[in-house]
C-alpha atoms as an extended CHARMM CRD file, in Angstrom:
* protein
*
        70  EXT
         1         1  UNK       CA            -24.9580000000       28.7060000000       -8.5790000000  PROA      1               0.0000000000
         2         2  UNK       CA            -26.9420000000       25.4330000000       -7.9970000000  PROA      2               0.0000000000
         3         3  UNK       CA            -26.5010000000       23.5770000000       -4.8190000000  PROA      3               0.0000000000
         4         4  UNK       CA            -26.9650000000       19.9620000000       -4.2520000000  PROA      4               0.0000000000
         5         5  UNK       CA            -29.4620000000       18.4790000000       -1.8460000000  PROA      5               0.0000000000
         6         6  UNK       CA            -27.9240000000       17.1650000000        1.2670000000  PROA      6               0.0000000000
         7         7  UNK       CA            -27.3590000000       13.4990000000        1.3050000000  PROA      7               0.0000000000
         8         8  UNK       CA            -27.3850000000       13.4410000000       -2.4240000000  PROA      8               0.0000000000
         9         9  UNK       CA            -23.9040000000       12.6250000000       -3.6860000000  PROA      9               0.0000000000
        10        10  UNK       CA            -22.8640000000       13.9870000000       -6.9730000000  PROA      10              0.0000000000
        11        11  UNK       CA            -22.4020000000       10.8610000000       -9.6080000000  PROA      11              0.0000000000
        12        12  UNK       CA            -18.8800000000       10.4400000000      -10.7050000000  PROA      12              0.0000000000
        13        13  UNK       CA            -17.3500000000        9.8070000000      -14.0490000000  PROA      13              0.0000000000
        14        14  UNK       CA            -15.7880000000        6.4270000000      -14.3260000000  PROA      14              0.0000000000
        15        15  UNK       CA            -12.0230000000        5.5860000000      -15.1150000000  PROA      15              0.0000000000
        16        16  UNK       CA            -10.5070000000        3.4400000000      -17.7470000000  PROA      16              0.0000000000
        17        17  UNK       CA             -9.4060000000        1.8570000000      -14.8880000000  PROA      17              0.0000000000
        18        18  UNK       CA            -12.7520000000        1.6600000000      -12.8050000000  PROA      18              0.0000000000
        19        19  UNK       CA            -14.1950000000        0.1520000000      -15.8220000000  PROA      19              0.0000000000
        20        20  UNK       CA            -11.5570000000       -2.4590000000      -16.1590000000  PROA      20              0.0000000000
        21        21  UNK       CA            -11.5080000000       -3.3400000000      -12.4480000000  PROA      21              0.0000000000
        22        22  UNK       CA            -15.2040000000       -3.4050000000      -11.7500000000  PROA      22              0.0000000000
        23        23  UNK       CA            -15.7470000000       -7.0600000000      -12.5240000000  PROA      23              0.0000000000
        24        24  UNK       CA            -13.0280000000       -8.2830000000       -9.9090000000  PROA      24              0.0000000000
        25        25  UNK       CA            -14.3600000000       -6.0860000000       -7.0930000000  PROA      25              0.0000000000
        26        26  UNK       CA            -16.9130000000       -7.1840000000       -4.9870000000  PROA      26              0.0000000000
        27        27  UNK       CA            -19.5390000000       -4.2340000000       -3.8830000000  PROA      27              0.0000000000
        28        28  UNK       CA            -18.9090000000       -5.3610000000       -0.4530000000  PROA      28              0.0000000000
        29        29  UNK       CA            -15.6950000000       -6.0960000000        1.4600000000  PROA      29              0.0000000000
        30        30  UNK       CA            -16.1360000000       -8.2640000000        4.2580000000  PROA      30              0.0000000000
        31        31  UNK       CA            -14.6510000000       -6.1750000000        7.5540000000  PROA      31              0.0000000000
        32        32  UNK       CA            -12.2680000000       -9.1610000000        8.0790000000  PROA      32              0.0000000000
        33        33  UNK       CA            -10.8180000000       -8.5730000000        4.6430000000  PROA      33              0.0000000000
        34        34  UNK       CA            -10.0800000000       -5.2460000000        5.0490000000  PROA      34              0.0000000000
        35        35  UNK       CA             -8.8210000000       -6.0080000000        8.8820000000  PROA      35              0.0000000000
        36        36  UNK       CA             -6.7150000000       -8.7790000000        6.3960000000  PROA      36              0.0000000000
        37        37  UNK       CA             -5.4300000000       -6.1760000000        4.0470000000  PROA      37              0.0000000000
        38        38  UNK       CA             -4.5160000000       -3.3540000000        6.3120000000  PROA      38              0.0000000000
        39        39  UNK       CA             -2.4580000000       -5.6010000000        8.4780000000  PROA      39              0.0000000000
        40        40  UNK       CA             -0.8560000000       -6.9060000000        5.8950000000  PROA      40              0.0000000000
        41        41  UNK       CA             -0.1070000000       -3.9100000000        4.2850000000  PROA      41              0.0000000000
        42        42  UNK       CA              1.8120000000       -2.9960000000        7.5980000000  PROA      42              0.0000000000
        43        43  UNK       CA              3.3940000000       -6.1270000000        8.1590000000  PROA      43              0.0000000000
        44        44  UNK       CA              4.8990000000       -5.4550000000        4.5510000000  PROA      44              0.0000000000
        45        45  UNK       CA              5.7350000000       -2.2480000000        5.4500000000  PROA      45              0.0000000000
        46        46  UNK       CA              7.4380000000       -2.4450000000        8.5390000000  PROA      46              0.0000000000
        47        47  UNK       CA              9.2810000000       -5.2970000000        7.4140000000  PROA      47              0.0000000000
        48        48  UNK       CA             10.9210000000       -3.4030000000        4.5350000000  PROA      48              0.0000000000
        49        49  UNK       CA             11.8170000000       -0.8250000000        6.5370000000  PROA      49              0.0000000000
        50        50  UNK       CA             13.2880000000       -3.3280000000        8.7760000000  PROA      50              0.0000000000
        51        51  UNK       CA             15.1820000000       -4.8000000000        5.9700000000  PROA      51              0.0000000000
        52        52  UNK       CA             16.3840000000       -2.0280000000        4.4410000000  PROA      52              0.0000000000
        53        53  UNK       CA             18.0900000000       -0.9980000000        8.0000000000  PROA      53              0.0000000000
        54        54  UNK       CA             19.4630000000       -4.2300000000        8.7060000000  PROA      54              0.0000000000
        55        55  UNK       CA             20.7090000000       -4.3300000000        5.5340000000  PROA      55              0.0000000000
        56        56  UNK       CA             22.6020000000       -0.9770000000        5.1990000000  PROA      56              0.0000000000
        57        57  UNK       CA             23.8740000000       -1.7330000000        8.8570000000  PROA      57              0.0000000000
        58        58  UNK       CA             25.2900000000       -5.2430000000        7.6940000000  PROA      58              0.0000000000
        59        59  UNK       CA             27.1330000000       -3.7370000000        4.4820000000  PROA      59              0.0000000000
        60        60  UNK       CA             28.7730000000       -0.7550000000        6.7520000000  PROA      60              0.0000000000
        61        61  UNK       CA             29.7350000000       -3.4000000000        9.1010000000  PROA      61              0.0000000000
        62        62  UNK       CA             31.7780000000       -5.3770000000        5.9710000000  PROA      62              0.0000000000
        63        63  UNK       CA             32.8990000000       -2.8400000000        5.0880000000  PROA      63              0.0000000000
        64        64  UNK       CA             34.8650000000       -1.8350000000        8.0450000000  PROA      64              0.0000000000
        65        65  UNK       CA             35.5840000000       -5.3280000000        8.6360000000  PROA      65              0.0000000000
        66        66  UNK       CA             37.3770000000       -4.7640000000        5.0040000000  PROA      66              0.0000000000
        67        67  UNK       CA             39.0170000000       -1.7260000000        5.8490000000  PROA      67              0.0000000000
        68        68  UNK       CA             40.5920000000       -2.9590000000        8.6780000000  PROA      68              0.0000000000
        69        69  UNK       CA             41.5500000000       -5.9850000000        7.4470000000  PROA      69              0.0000000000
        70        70  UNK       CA             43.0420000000       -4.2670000000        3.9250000000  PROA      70              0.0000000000
């Protein structure tokens, strides 16, 4: 059982996917990009949630409306 020096972290293989990304991704993200990206992300989020709710609310209302009217 060998055990790693502390600090030292162990090298990774890389993906198909790693490989094919690599040239697009900067080494460093700027904090205000991720800041960027993470509120976006839950903007995007919340408003499909939001969406989804209004939406099932509006088609239960029709269809009472529908109901009552038939």
């Amino acid at each position: 059982m060998t055990e790693e020096p502390q600090g030292q972290a162990r090298p990774t293989k890389p993906s198909r996917i790693g490989e094919w990304l690599a040239p697009y991704v900067p080494e460093y993200f700027p904090v205000a990009w991720k800041l960027g990206l993470s509120i976006s992300l839950l903007i995007l989020c919340g408003m499909t949630i939001l969406g989804s709710l209004l939406l099932n609310n509006q088609l239960d209302r029709m269809r009472d409306q529908a109901d009552t009217f038939g």
